[in-house]
mmCIF file of C-alpha atoms and ligand atoms in Angstrom:
data_model
loop_
_atom_site.group_PDB
_atom_site.id
_atom_site.type_symbol
_atom_site.label_atom_id
_atom_site.label_comp_id
_atom_site.label_asym_id
_atom_site.label_seq_id
_atom_site.Cartn_x
_atom_site.Cartn_y
_atom_site.Cartn_z
ATOM 1 C CA MET A 1 201.745 77.985 13.829
ATOM 2 C CA SER A 2 201.902 76.817 9.390
ATOM 3 C CA ARG A 3 198.404 76.773 7.657
ATOM 4 C CA SER A 4 197.582 73.226 6.153
ATOM 5 C CA LYS A 5 197.145 72.490 3.000
ATOM 6 C CA VAL A 6 194.318 71.274 1.005
ATOM 7 C CA VAL A 7 193.924 70.129 -2.721
ATOM 8 C CA LEU A 8 190.105 70.967 -3.518
ATOM 9 C CA ALA A 9 188.414 68.872 -6.537
ATOM 10 C CA TYR A 10 186.968 72.497 -8.159
ATOM 11 C CA SER A 11 183.967 72.703 -10.664
ATOM 12 C CA GLY A 12 183.520 76.115 -10.599
ATOM 13 C CA GLY A 13 180.013 75.498 -9.171
ATOM 14 C CA LEU A 14 178.475 76.577 -6.114
ATOM 15 C CA ASP A 15 179.462 73.685 -4.170
ATOM 16 C CA THR A 16 182.621 73.708 -4.672
ATOM 17 C CA SER A 17 183.137 77.635 -4.775
ATOM 18 C CA VAL A 18 181.224 77.133 -1.435
ATOM 19 C CA ALA A 19 183.634 74.690 0.078
ATOM 20 C CA ILE A 20 186.545 77.191 -1.173
ATOM 21 C CA ARG A 21 185.298 79.953 1.730
ATOM 22 C CA TRP A 22 184.680 76.705 3.907
ATOM 23 C CA LEU A 23 187.959 75.069 4.141
ATOM 24 C CA GLN A 24 189.336 78.820 4.260
ATOM 25 C CA ASP A 25 187.004 79.573 7.318
ATOM 26 C CA ARG A 26 188.750 76.402 8.724
ATOM 27 C CA SER A 27 192.286 78.021 8.276
ATOM 28 C CA PHE A 28 193.203 75.736 5.149
ATOM 29 C CA ASP A 29 195.283 76.613 2.124
ATOM 30 C CA VAL A 30 192.973 76.084 -0.627
ATOM 31 C CA VAL A 31 194.477 74.580 -3.899
ATOM 32 C CA ALA A 32 191.653 74.076 -6.428
ATOM 33 C CA LEU A 33 192.710 72.004 -9.255
ATOM 34 C CA THR A 34 190.217 72.033 -11.878
ATOM 35 C CA VAL A 35 190.386 68.712 -14.726
ATOM 36 C CA ASP A 36 189.297 69.093 -18.259
ATOM 37 C CA VAL A 37 188.282 66.131 -19.251
ATOM 38 C CA GLY A 38 186.245 67.094 -21.690
ATOM 39 C CA GLN A 39 183.185 69.075 -20.029
ATOM 40 C CA PRO A 40 182.022 72.516 -21.890
ATOM 41 C CA GLY A 41 182.480 75.647 -20.585
ATOM 42 C CA ASP A 42 185.903 78.002 -20.008
ATOM 43 C CA LEU A 43 188.086 76.593 -17.743
ATOM 44 C CA GLY A 44 190.542 79.414 -17.470
ATOM 45 C CA ALA A 45 187.279 81.336 -16.344
ATOM 46 C CA ILE A 46 187.046 78.448 -13.341
ATOM 47 C CA LYS A 47 190.752 79.199 -12.449
ATOM 48 C CA ASP A 48 189.954 83.065 -12.103
ATOM 49 C CA LYS A 49 187.159 82.335 -10.229
ATOM 50 C CA ALA A 50 189.175 79.827 -7.552
ATOM 51 C CA GLU A 51 192.099 82.423 -7.550
ATOM 52 C CA LYS A 52 189.132 85.084 -6.829
ATOM 53 C CA LEU A 53 188.624 83.472 -3.731
ATOM 54 C CA GLY A 54 192.073 83.253 -2.740
ATOM 55 C CA ALA A 55 193.034 79.985 -3.611
ATOM 56 C CA LYS A 56 195.926 78.863 -5.298
ATOM 57 C CA ALA A 57 194.281 77.042 -9.052
ATOM 58 C CA TYR A 58 195.232 74.177 -11.157
ATOM 59 C CA VAL A 59 193.883 73.367 -14.751
ATOM 60 C CA ILE A 60 195.006 70.404 -16.171
ATOM 61 C CA ASP A 61 193.718 68.359 -19.354
ATOM 62 C CA ALA A 62 193.376 64.889 -18.754
ATOM 63 C CA ARG A 63 191.335 64.318 -22.041
ATOM 64 C CA HIS A 64 193.131 62.233 -23.996
ATOM 65 C CA GLU A 65 194.373 60.672 -20.694
ATOM 66 C CA LEU A 66 190.557 59.510 -19.609
ATOM 67 C CA ALA A 67 190.100 58.849 -23.335
ATOM 68 C CA GLU A 68 193.281 56.142 -23.557
ATOM 69 C CA GLU A 69 193.375 54.746 -20.038
ATOM 70 C CA TYR A 70 190.305 55.380 -18.317
ATOM 71 C CA ILE A 71 187.196 54.857 -21.388
ATOM 72 C CA THR A 72 189.493 52.092 -23.441
ATOM 73 C CA PRO A 73 189.292 49.422 -21.086
ATOM 74 C CA ALA A 74 185.713 49.992 -20.304
ATOM 75 C CA LEU A 75 185.149 50.035 -23.931
ATOM 76 C CA LYS A 76 186.494 47.110 -24.852
ATOM 77 C CA ALA A 77 184.594 45.346 -21.715
ATOM 78 C CA ASN A 78 181.321 46.283 -22.855
ATOM 79 C CA ALA A 79 180.791 47.640 -18.940
ATOM 80 C CA MET A 80 177.415 49.320 -19.177
ATOM 81 C CA TYR A 81 176.008 49.676 -15.084
ATOM 82 C CA GLU A 82 172.743 47.265 -14.770
ATOM 83 C CA GLY A 83 173.490 46.607 -18.726
ATOM 84 C CA GLN A 84 172.313 50.747 -19.415
ATOM 85 C CA TYR A 85 174.595 53.270 -17.555
ATOM 86 C CA PRO A 86 178.246 53.511 -19.781
ATOM 87 C CA LEU A 87 179.226 54.679 -16.266
ATOM 88 C CA SER A 88 180.613 58.042 -17.590
ATOM 89 C CA THR A 89 181.006 60.315 -14.150
ATOM 90 C CA ALA A 90 182.218 57.132 -12.802
ATOM 91 C CA LEU A 91 185.025 56.686 -15.347
ATOM 92 C CA ALA A 92 186.469 60.450 -14.644
ATOM 93 C CA ARG A 93 186.599 60.250 -11.084
ATOM 94 C CA PRO A 94 189.452 57.837 -10.426
ATOM 95 C CA LEU A 95 191.628 60.070 -12.874
ATOM 96 C CA ILE A 96 190.442 62.752 -11.154
ATOM 97 C CA GLY A 97 191.691 61.388 -7.739
ATOM 98 C CA LYS A 98 194.535 60.542 -9.479
ATOM 99 C CA HIS A 99 195.424 64.226 -10.670
ATOM 100 C CA LEU A 100 194.584 65.116 -6.752
ATOM 101 C CA VAL A 101 197.152 62.488 -5.286
ATOM 102 C CA ALA A 102 199.856 63.789 -7.823
ATOM 103 C CA VAL A 103 198.777 68.031 -6.880
ATOM 104 C CA ALA A 104 198.764 67.039 -3.331
ATOM 105 C CA ARG A 105 202.104 65.855 -3.687
ATOM 106 C CA ARG A 106 203.882 68.465 -6.048
ATOM 107 C CA GLU A 107 202.011 71.173 -2.846
ATOM 108 C CA GLY A 108 202.843 68.970 0.545
ATOM 109 C CA ALA A 109 199.796 68.978 1.106
ATOM 110 C CA LYS A 110 197.968 66.519 3.434
ATOM 111 C CA PHE A 111 194.870 66.733 2.591
ATOM 112 C CA ILE A 112 192.377 66.382 -0.348
ATOM 113 C CA ALA A 113 188.801 67.497 -0.440
ATOM 114 C CA HIS A 114 185.620 67.211 -2.987
ATOM 115 C CA GLY A 115 182.304 68.571 -3.076
ATOM 116 C CA CYS A 116 180.211 65.338 -3.162
ATOM 117 C CA THR A 117 177.332 64.826 -0.320
ATOM 118 C CA GLY A 118 177.551 61.514 1.706
ATOM 119 C CA LYS A 119 173.969 60.251 -0.602
ATOM 120 C CA GLY A 120 176.361 59.967 -4.165
ATOM 121 C CA ASN A 121 178.293 57.018 -5.565
ATOM 122 C CA ASP A 122 181.033 59.893 -6.397
ATOM 123 C CA GLN A 123 182.166 60.276 -2.747
ATOM 124 C CA VAL A 124 182.807 56.637 -2.538
ATOM 125 C CA ARG A 125 184.901 57.076 -5.551
ATOM 126 C CA PHE A 126 187.052 59.790 -4.871
ATOM 127 C CA ASP A 127 187.728 58.115 -1.071
ATOM 128 C CA LEU A 128 188.620 54.775 -2.221
ATOM 129 C CA CYS A 129 190.742 56.045 -5.181
ATOM 130 C CA THR A 130 192.915 58.408 -2.526
ATOM 131 C CA THR A 131 192.790 55.651 0.102
ATOM 132 C CA ALA A 132 194.006 52.999 -2.956
ATOM 133 C CA LEU A 133 196.715 55.853 -3.973
ATOM 134 C CA ALA A 134 197.966 57.704 -0.838
ATOM 135 C CA PRO A 135 196.493 56.284 2.352
ATOM 136 C CA ASP A 136 198.329 58.917 4.284
ATOM 137 C CA LEU A 137 196.399 61.509 2.857
ATOM 138 C CA GLN A 138 193.069 62.115 4.416
ATOM 139 C CA VAL A 139 189.774 63.246 2.523
ATOM 140 C CA ILE A 140 186.991 66.144 3.424
ATOM 141 C CA ALA A 141 183.938 66.378 2.329
ATOM 142 C CA PRO A 142 182.509 69.554 3.645
ATOM 143 C CA ALA A 143 178.765 68.873 1.906
ATOM 144 C CA ARG A 144 178.656 65.793 4.090
ATOM 145 C CA VAL A 145 179.693 68.071 6.892
ATOM 146 C CA TRP A 146 177.827 71.185 6.510
ATOM 147 C CA ASN A 147 174.397 69.798 6.387
ATOM 148 C CA MET A 148 172.676 72.815 4.539
ATOM 149 C CA THR A 149 169.675 73.110 2.155
ATOM 150 C CA ARG A 150 170.248 74.399 -1.188
ATOM 151 C CA GLU A 151 168.513 77.926 0.345
ATOM 152 C CA GLN A 152 170.673 77.831 3.061
ATOM 153 C CA GLU A 153 173.978 77.500 1.148
ATOM 154 C CA ILE A 154 173.018 79.957 -1.378
ATOM 155 C CA ALA A 155 172.264 82.831 2.094
ATOM 156 C CA TRP A 156 175.936 81.469 3.529
ATOM 157 C CA ALA A 157 177.554 82.419 -0.118
ATOM 158 C CA LYS A 158 175.740 85.123 -0.301
ATOM 159 C CA GLU A 159 176.992 86.459 2.458
ATOM 160 C CA ARG A 160 180.796 85.408 2.318
ATOM 161 C CA ASP A 161 181.438 86.980 -1.026
ATOM 162 C CA VAL A 162 181.070 83.404 -2.959
ATOM 163 C CA PRO A 163 179.427 83.920 -6.382
ATOM 164 C CA VAL A 164 175.947 82.768 -7.187
ATOM 165 C CA PRO A 165 174.555 81.497 -10.412
ATOM 166 C CA VAL A 166 172.510 84.193 -11.525
ATOM 167 C CA GLY A 167 168.323 83.037 -10.785
ATOM 168 C CA ASN A 168 170.459 80.772 -8.224
ATOM 169 C CA GLY A 169 171.176 78.530 -11.210
ATOM 170 C CA SER A 170 169.097 75.222 -13.043
ATOM 171 C CA PRO A 171 167.038 72.885 -10.865
ATOM 172 C CA TYR A 172 169.056 70.056 -11.877
ATOM 173 C CA SER A 173 172.209 68.563 -11.210
ATOM 174 C CA THR A 174 174.762 67.960 -14.088
ATOM 175 C CA ASP A 175 177.997 66.149 -14.740
ATOM 176 C CA GLU A 176 179.609 66.054 -18.091
ATOM 177 C CA ASN A 177 182.504 64.705 -19.863
ATOM 178 C CA LEU A 178 183.766 63.114 -23.420
ATOM 179 C CA TRP A 179 181.766 60.345 -22.242
ATOM 180 C CA GLY A 180 178.412 61.318 -21.588
ATOM 181 C CA ARG A 181 176.194 63.496 -19.569
ATOM 182 C CA SER A 182 174.387 62.683 -16.648
ATOM 183 C CA ILE A 183 171.626 64.548 -15.236
ATOM 184 C CA GLU A 184 169.841 64.653 -12.267
ATOM 185 C CA CYS A 185 167.089 66.205 -9.426
ATOM 186 C CA GLY A 186 164.215 68.232 -9.854
ATOM 187 C CA VAL A 187 161.518 66.785 -11.484
ATOM 188 C CA LEU A 188 163.482 63.851 -12.131
ATOM 189 C CA GLU A 189 163.215 62.497 -8.662
ATOM 190 C CA ASP A 190 159.709 61.618 -9.620
ATOM 191 C CA PRO A 191 160.155 58.013 -11.393
ATOM 192 C CA ARG A 192 156.611 58.160 -13.060
ATOM 193 C CA ILE A 193 157.603 61.681 -15.189
ATOM 194 C CA GLU A 194 159.097 61.183 -18.322
ATOM 195 C CA PRO A 195 162.275 63.670 -18.435
ATOM 196 C CA PRO A 196 161.332 67.410 -20.007
ATOM 197 C CA GLU A 197 163.059 68.623 -23.358
ATOM 198 C CA GLU A 198 165.183 71.337 -20.496
ATOM 199 C CA VAL A 199 167.324 68.645 -19.354
ATOM 200 C CA PHE A 200 168.634 67.037 -22.092
ATOM 201 C CA ASP A 201 171.556 69.421 -23.887
ATOM 202 C CA TRP A 202 173.809 67.148 -25.937
ATOM 203 C CA THR A 203 170.485 65.365 -27.873
ATOM 204 C CA ALA A 204 167.867 66.301 -30.418
ATOM 205 C CA SER A 205 164.419 65.070 -29.290
ATOM 206 C CA PRO A 206 163.717 61.772 -31.725
ATOM 207 C CA VAL A 207 160.913 63.504 -32.928
ATOM 208 C CA GLU A 208 162.579 67.130 -34.133
ATOM 209 C CA ALA A 209 165.778 64.760 -35.145
ATOM 210 C CA PRO A 210 166.841 64.678 -39.204
ATOM 211 C CA ASP A 211 164.334 62.967 -41.358
ATOM 212 C CA GLU A 212 166.754 61.460 -43.266
ATOM 213 C CA PRO A 213 168.853 58.969 -41.596
ATOM 214 C CA VAL A 214 173.344 59.000 -41.550
ATOM 215 C CA TYR A 215 175.598 56.364 -41.500
ATOM 216 C CA VAL A 216 178.576 56.205 -39.846
ATOM 217 C CA ASN A 217 181.647 53.531 -40.065
ATOM 218 C CA VAL A 218 184.205 53.316 -37.060
ATOM 219 C CA ARG A 219 187.659 51.475 -37.407
ATOM 220 C CA PHE A 220 188.527 49.379 -34.533
ATOM 221 C CA GLU A 221 192.235 47.828 -33.859
ATOM 222 C CA ALA A 222 191.981 45.329 -31.437
ATOM 223 C CA GLY A 223 189.276 46.706 -29.911
ATOM 224 C CA LYS A 224 189.556 50.047 -29.855
ATOM 225 C CA PRO A 225 188.180 52.374 -32.444
ATOM 226 C CA VAL A 226 190.799 54.245 -34.683
ATOM 227 C CA ALA A 227 189.260 55.568 -37.741
ATOM 228 C CA LEU A 228 185.913 57.355 -37.935
ATOM 229 C CA ASP A 229 184.104 57.111 -41.570
ATOM 230 C CA GLY A 230 187.645 56.442 -43.119
ATOM 231 C CA ARG A 231 189.622 58.798 -41.502
ATOM 232 C CA ARG A 232 192.459 57.677 -38.895
ATOM 233 C CA ALA A 233 191.649 60.102 -35.642
ATOM 234 C CA ASP A 234 192.941 59.591 -32.236
ATOM 235 C CA LEU A 235 190.323 58.591 -29.466
ATOM 236 C CA VAL A 236 189.103 61.999 -27.950
ATOM 237 C CA SER A 237 188.349 63.218 -31.607
ATOM 238 C CA VAL A 238 186.397 60.354 -32.766
ATOM 239 C CA ILE A 239 184.133 60.518 -29.398
ATOM 240 C CA ALA A 240 183.968 64.400 -29.889
ATOM 241 C CA ALA A 241 182.639 63.855 -33.070
ATOM 242 C CA LEU A 242 180.425 61.195 -32.831
ATOM 243 C CA ASN A 243 178.888 62.836 -29.455
ATOM 244 C CA GLU A 244 178.125 65.998 -32.407
ATOM 245 C CA VAL A 245 176.442 63.015 -35.149
ATOM 246 C CA ALA A 246 174.895 61.033 -33.184
ATOM 247 C CA GLY A 247 173.537 63.638 -30.259
ATOM 248 C CA ARG A 248 171.264 65.424 -33.693
ATOM 249 C CA HIS A 249 170.459 62.485 -34.272
ATOM 250 C CA GLY A 250 168.667 62.172 -31.230
ATOM 251 C CA VAL A 251 170.685 59.173 -29.967
ATOM 252 C CA GLY A 252 172.031 57.755 -26.764
ATOM 253 C CA ARG A 253 169.503 59.195 -24.259
ATOM 254 C CA ILE A 254 168.936 56.567 -21.102
ATOM 255 C CA ASP A 255 166.249 56.992 -18.191
ATOM 256 C CA HIS A 256 167.672 55.001 -15.315
ATOM 257 C CA VAL A 257 166.318 53.597 -12.107
ATOM 258 C CA GLU A 258 170.267 53.163 -10.395
ATOM 259 C CA SER A 259 171.339 51.476 -7.486
ATOM 260 C CA ARG A 260 173.645 53.666 -5.893
ATOM 261 C CA VAL A 261 176.556 51.987 -3.902
ATOM 262 C CA VAL A 262 175.072 53.541 -0.559
ATOM 263 C CA GLY A 263 171.889 51.535 -0.964
ATOM 264 C CA ILE A 264 169.718 54.413 -2.517
ATOM 265 C CA LYS A 265 167.168 53.778 -5.510
ATOM 266 C CA SER A 266 168.115 57.126 -7.590
ATOM 267 C CA ARG A 267 166.471 58.250 -11.328
ATOM 268 C CA GLU A 268 168.898 59.127 -13.216
ATOM 269 C CA VAL A 269 168.834 60.654 -17.027
ATOM 270 C CA TYR A 270 172.218 60.416 -19.161
ATOM 271 C CA GLU A 271 173.230 61.542 -22.765
ATOM 272 C CA CYS A 272 175.633 59.179 -24.351
ATOM 273 C CA PRO A 273 175.250 59.558 -27.183
ATOM 274 C CA ALA A 274 178.992 58.660 -28.665
ATOM 275 C CA ALA A 275 179.520 55.830 -26.043
ATOM 276 C CA THR A 276 176.354 54.577 -27.568
ATOM 277 C CA VAL A 277 177.348 54.197 -30.715
ATOM 278 C CA LEU A 278 180.880 52.779 -29.828
ATOM 279 C CA MET A 279 179.346 50.675 -27.088
ATOM 280 C CA ARG A 280 177.052 48.636 -30.142
ATOM 281 C CA ALA A 281 179.504 48.638 -32.924
ATOM 282 C CA HIS A 282 182.407 47.162 -30.845
ATOM 283 C CA GLN A 283 179.815 44.626 -29.355
ATOM 284 C CA ALA A 284 178.983 43.821 -33.211
ATOM 285 C CA LEU A 285 182.653 43.379 -34.139
ATOM 286 C CA GLU A 286 182.949 40.894 -31.159
ATOM 287 C CA ALA A 287 180.037 38.618 -32.550
ATOM 288 C CA LEU A 288 181.783 38.383 -35.675
ATOM 289 C CA VAL A 289 185.556 37.788 -34.796
ATOM 290 C CA LEU A 290 185.000 35.948 -31.255
ATOM 291 C CA PRO A 291 183.668 31.992 -30.096
ATOM 292 C CA ARG A 292 180.699 31.708 -28.481
ATOM 293 C CA ASP A 293 182.266 30.079 -25.116
ATOM 294 C CA VAL A 294 184.507 33.459 -25.390
ATOM 295 C CA LEU A 295 181.690 36.259 -26.261
ATOM 296 C CA ASP A 296 179.315 34.169 -23.317
ATOM 297 C CA PHE A 297 182.140 34.523 -20.726
ATOM 298 C CA GLN A 298 183.093 38.024 -21.647
ATOM 299 C CA ARG A 299 179.666 38.997 -20.590
ATOM 300 C CA THR A 300 179.726 37.728 -17.136
ATOM 301 C CA VAL A 301 182.929 39.931 -16.861
ATOM 302 C CA ALA A 302 181.367 43.154 -18.729
ATOM 303 C CA ALA A 303 179.081 42.946 -16.083
ATOM 304 C CA ARG A 304 181.418 42.430 -13.189
ATOM 305 C CA TYR A 305 183.629 44.799 -14.553
ATOM 306 C CA ALA A 306 181.082 47.509 -14.969
ATOM 307 C CA THR A 307 179.838 47.520 -10.952
ATOM 308 C CA LEU A 308 183.830 47.620 -10.434
ATOM 309 C CA ILE A 309 183.875 51.283 -11.900
ATOM 310 C CA TYR A 310 180.340 51.830 -10.308
ATOM 311 C CA ASP A 311 181.376 51.268 -7.241
ATOM 312 C CA GLY A 312 185.073 52.876 -7.140
ATOM 313 C CA LEU A 313 187.203 50.105 -6.848
ATOM 314 C CA TRP A 314 189.207 51.203 -10.011
ATOM 315 C CA PHE A 315 192.450 51.387 -8.262
ATOM 316 C CA THR A 316 192.624 47.638 -7.632
ATOM 317 C CA PRO A 317 194.016 44.330 -8.191
ATOM 318 C CA LEU A 318 190.858 42.293 -8.921
ATOM 319 C CA ARG A 319 190.740 45.792 -12.189
ATOM 320 C CA GLU A 320 193.856 44.870 -13.101
ATOM 321 C CA ALA A 321 193.323 40.954 -13.479
ATOM 322 C CA PHE A 322 189.921 41.661 -15.429
ATOM 323 C CA ASP A 323 191.997 44.422 -17.741
ATOM 324 C CA ALA A 324 194.970 41.484 -18.167
ATOM 325 C CA PHE A 325 191.378 39.008 -19.455
ATOM 326 C CA ILE A 326 190.288 41.793 -21.689
ATOM 327 C CA ASP A 327 193.206 42.600 -23.436
ATOM 328 C CA SER A 328 193.638 38.937 -24.474
ATOM 329 C CA THR A 329 190.195 38.631 -26.047
ATOM 330 C CA GLN A 330 190.285 42.108 -27.994
ATOM 331 C CA GLU A 331 193.560 40.753 -29.904
ATOM 332 C CA ARG A 332 191.680 39.901 -32.977
ATOM 333 C CA VAL A 333 188.562 42.706 -32.620
ATOM 334 C CA SER A 334 189.692 44.973 -35.361
ATOM 335 C CA GLY A 335 187.473 45.852 -38.183
ATOM 336 C CA ASP A 336 184.812 48.198 -39.821
ATOM 337 C CA VAL A 337 181.676 47.914 -38.487
ATOM 338 C CA SER A 338 178.791 50.633 -39.945
ATOM 339 C CA VAL A 339 176.112 52.306 -37.739
ATOM 340 C CA LYS A 340 172.537 54.001 -39.009
ATOM 341 C CA LEU A 341 171.835 56.460 -36.992
ATOM 342 C CA PHE A 342 168.321 57.339 -37.494
ATOM 343 C CA LYS A 343 165.894 59.307 -34.917
ATOM 344 C CA GLY A 344 167.405 58.285 -31.716
ATOM 345 C CA SER A 345 168.369 54.822 -32.886
ATOM 346 C CA ALA A 346 171.780 53.224 -33.823
ATOM 347 C CA ILE A 347 171.986 50.243 -35.503
ATOM 348 C CA VAL A 348 174.610 48.316 -36.748
ATOM 349 C CA VAL A 349 173.949 47.955 -40.302
ATOM 350 C CA GLY A 350 177.583 46.368 -41.610
ATOM 351 C CA ARG A 351 180.572 44.651 -39.773
ATOM 352 C CA ALA A 352 184.101 43.547 -41.573
ATOM 353 C CA SER A 353 186.924 41.898 -40.141
ATOM 354 C CA PRO A 354 190.684 40.122 -41.505
ATOM 355 C CA ASN A 355 189.632 38.253 -38.669
ATOM 356 C CA SER A 356 185.774 36.985 -39.748
ATOM 357 C CA LEU A 357 184.822 33.818 -37.944
ATOM 358 C CA TYR A 358 181.881 34.210 -40.131
ATOM 359 C CA ASP A 359 182.273 31.826 -43.526
ATOM 360 C CA HIS A 360 179.728 32.702 -45.926
ATOM 361 C CA ALA A 361 180.884 28.490 -47.725
ATOM 362 C CA LEU A 362 179.275 27.477 -44.086
ATOM 363 C CA ALA A 363 176.487 29.607 -44.027
ATOM 364 C CA THR A 364 174.887 29.766 -47.345
ATOM 365 C CA TYR A 365 171.778 28.345 -47.961
ATOM 366 C CA SER A 366 172.112 28.741 -52.009
ATOM 367 C CA LYS A 367 175.213 27.642 -53.913
ATOM 368 C CA GLY A 368 178.643 26.918 -53.037
ATOM 369 C CA ASP A 369 177.413 25.525 -49.395
ATOM 370 C CA ARG A 370 180.009 23.527 -48.209
ATOM 371 C CA PHE A 371 178.181 22.430 -44.529
ATOM 372 C CA ARG A 372 177.853 18.808 -44.202
ATOM 373 C CA GLN A 373 174.583 18.614 -43.369
ATOM 374 C CA GLU A 374 174.876 14.453 -43.457
ATOM 375 C CA MET A 375 177.347 14.777 -40.570
ATOM 376 C CA ALA A 376 174.883 16.824 -38.425
ATOM 377 C CA GLU A 377 172.389 13.749 -37.353
ATOM 378 C CA GLY A 378 175.630 11.961 -35.455
ATOM 379 C CA PHE A 379 176.640 15.265 -33.880
ATOM 380 C CA ILE A 380 173.279 15.506 -32.580
ATOM 381 C CA TYR A 381 172.806 11.759 -31.393
ATOM 382 C CA VAL A 382 175.982 12.561 -29.432
ATOM 383 C CA TRP A 383 175.044 16.047 -27.960
ATOM 384 C CA GLY A 384 171.706 14.551 -27.138
ATOM 385 C CA LEU A 385 173.046 11.399 -25.196
ATOM 386 C CA PRO A 386 172.594 13.261 -21.804
ATOM 387 C CA ALA A 387 168.432 14.400 -22.399
ATOM 388 C CA ARG A 388 168.093 11.236 -23.889
ATOM 389 C CA THR A 389 168.961 9.104 -20.693
ATOM 390 C CA TRP A 390 167.445 11.387 -18.658
ATOM 391 C CA ALA A 391 164.395 10.867 -20.448
ATOM 392 C CA ALA A 392 164.753 7.446 -20.691
ATOM 393 C CA VAL A 393 165.617 7.518 -16.880
ATOM 394 C CA GLY A 394 162.226 9.291 -15.831
ATOM 395 C CA GLU A 395 159.638 7.191 -17.865
ATOM 396 C CA LYS A 396 160.753 4.055 -16.219
ATOM 397 C CA ALA A 397 160.125 6.186 -12.699
ATOM 398 C CA ALA A 398 157.048 7.013 -13.868
ATOM 399 C CA SER A 399 155.525 3.699 -15.278
ATOM 400 C CA PRO A 400 152.831 2.625 -12.705
ATOM 401 C CA LYS A 401 154.309 -1.716 -12.600
ATOM 402 C CA LEU A 402 157.652 0.033 -11.545
ATOM 403 C CA VAL A 403 155.604 2.247 -8.881
ATOM 404 C CA LYS A 404 153.790 -0.625 -7.686
ATOM 405 C CA ALA A 405 156.554 -2.560 -7.158
ATOM 406 C CA ALA A 406 158.523 -0.136 -5.695
ATOM 407 C CA LYS A 407 155.912 0.686 -3.252
ATOM 408 C CA ARG A 408 155.656 -3.803 -2.378
ATOM 409 C CA SER A 409 159.361 -3.665 -1.279
ATOM 410 C CA LYS A 410 159.289 -1.293 1.166
HETATM 411 N N1 LIG B 501 174.663 58.354 -10.642
HETATM 412 C C1 LIG B 501 176.117 58.384 -11.837
HETATM 413 C C2 LIG B 501 177.016 58.124 -11.367
HETATM 414 O O1 LIG B 501 177.245 57.661 -9.883
HETATM 415 C C3 LIG B 501 175.931 60.150 -12.107
HETATM 416 C C4 LIG B 501 176.457 60.630 -11.082
HETATM 417 C C5 LIG B 501 176.136 62.159 -11.613
HETATM 418 N N2 LIG B 501 176.601 63.131 -10.439
HETATM 419 C C6 LIG B 501 177.113 64.266 -10.511
HETATM 420 N N3 LIG B 501 177.713 64.875 -9.545
HETATM 421 N N4 LIG B 501 175.727 64.705 -10.750
HETATM 422 O O2 LIG B 501 177.972 57.661 -11.811
#
């Protein structure tokens, strides 16, 4: 009988390495897929590790795809989950899921596997993504089934020649890509305790950051960053450069008690230097070029869009409909924004656009004022009509004479 083939999302870490063995023990031929989403580390070495474990291994560079097709729409939409988290991990999942499906098709595999546990969001995202793109494929999540504590898992790995990180690795679970770094577990599970400095890797402590601020200038075209400090660059390079400079200035640390899809509250720490700078810059540019009602409606869309990404609903008609709306609002979102980075803060200090709605002659209190102040009185008269009518009726109802008359007529 021919063995079944399974394509596993492989990070090279302990869980997914154990998953290779676990699947092989259950008579699967394992194909390990590592997707380069900008995480640090030697992906060649990860491929070797998978091959040593007896798997066929693929490494796919998807950094530009992540930037262009996932980060760009999220940035245009200002998508921040619960107003705080730029969705770095969440955005990479549908991309990885799409490649899992593609490799499964190429390999003729009927199964997809991932190393997620049954408590997190990532399982929801991988599973839903597979359901949406390839409902005929079946998902296996060994960590949902094997029921081992970390200690048991390490013992199991050692028995079966699965390499275990020296010193059994860090107490933290981390996930990294271009858009940010997530850190959970260990002492972070106590939300009362300040994250220790050791959890951070991309950002300097604001206390230790340089005493001089630095300014960065981002140019946007139709809502998308296209240049940094006057030099045109692809989005991957803009993000990488901003992660470096903003990280050096301590920008982008986030400490969030987050509402997971499965109902658990969890304490998550993030480092998202580039995302923090770009989100602020993008919103500042929108404030300059978009009318008030569009901005206001956009905030509602942003919140819904963020939840949709978080919940693993990327490959759905609602997301496509949101993208159509957002793309239309972004047509005029072009221009330059200056952001000052200083000891953990990223503050927009300047913005300019050929589509700016800012009219100095209307805004100024100095010479050159073209606003016709006398017209304001008539405007306020009409604008205030409902309030005046309401107040007048209220006064009548409260007058003692009328109250008495009303009682008598009962
Ligand atoms: N809580 C974040 C999210 O759901 C980050 C998850 C990090 N994942 C991980 N495997 N460490 O998007």
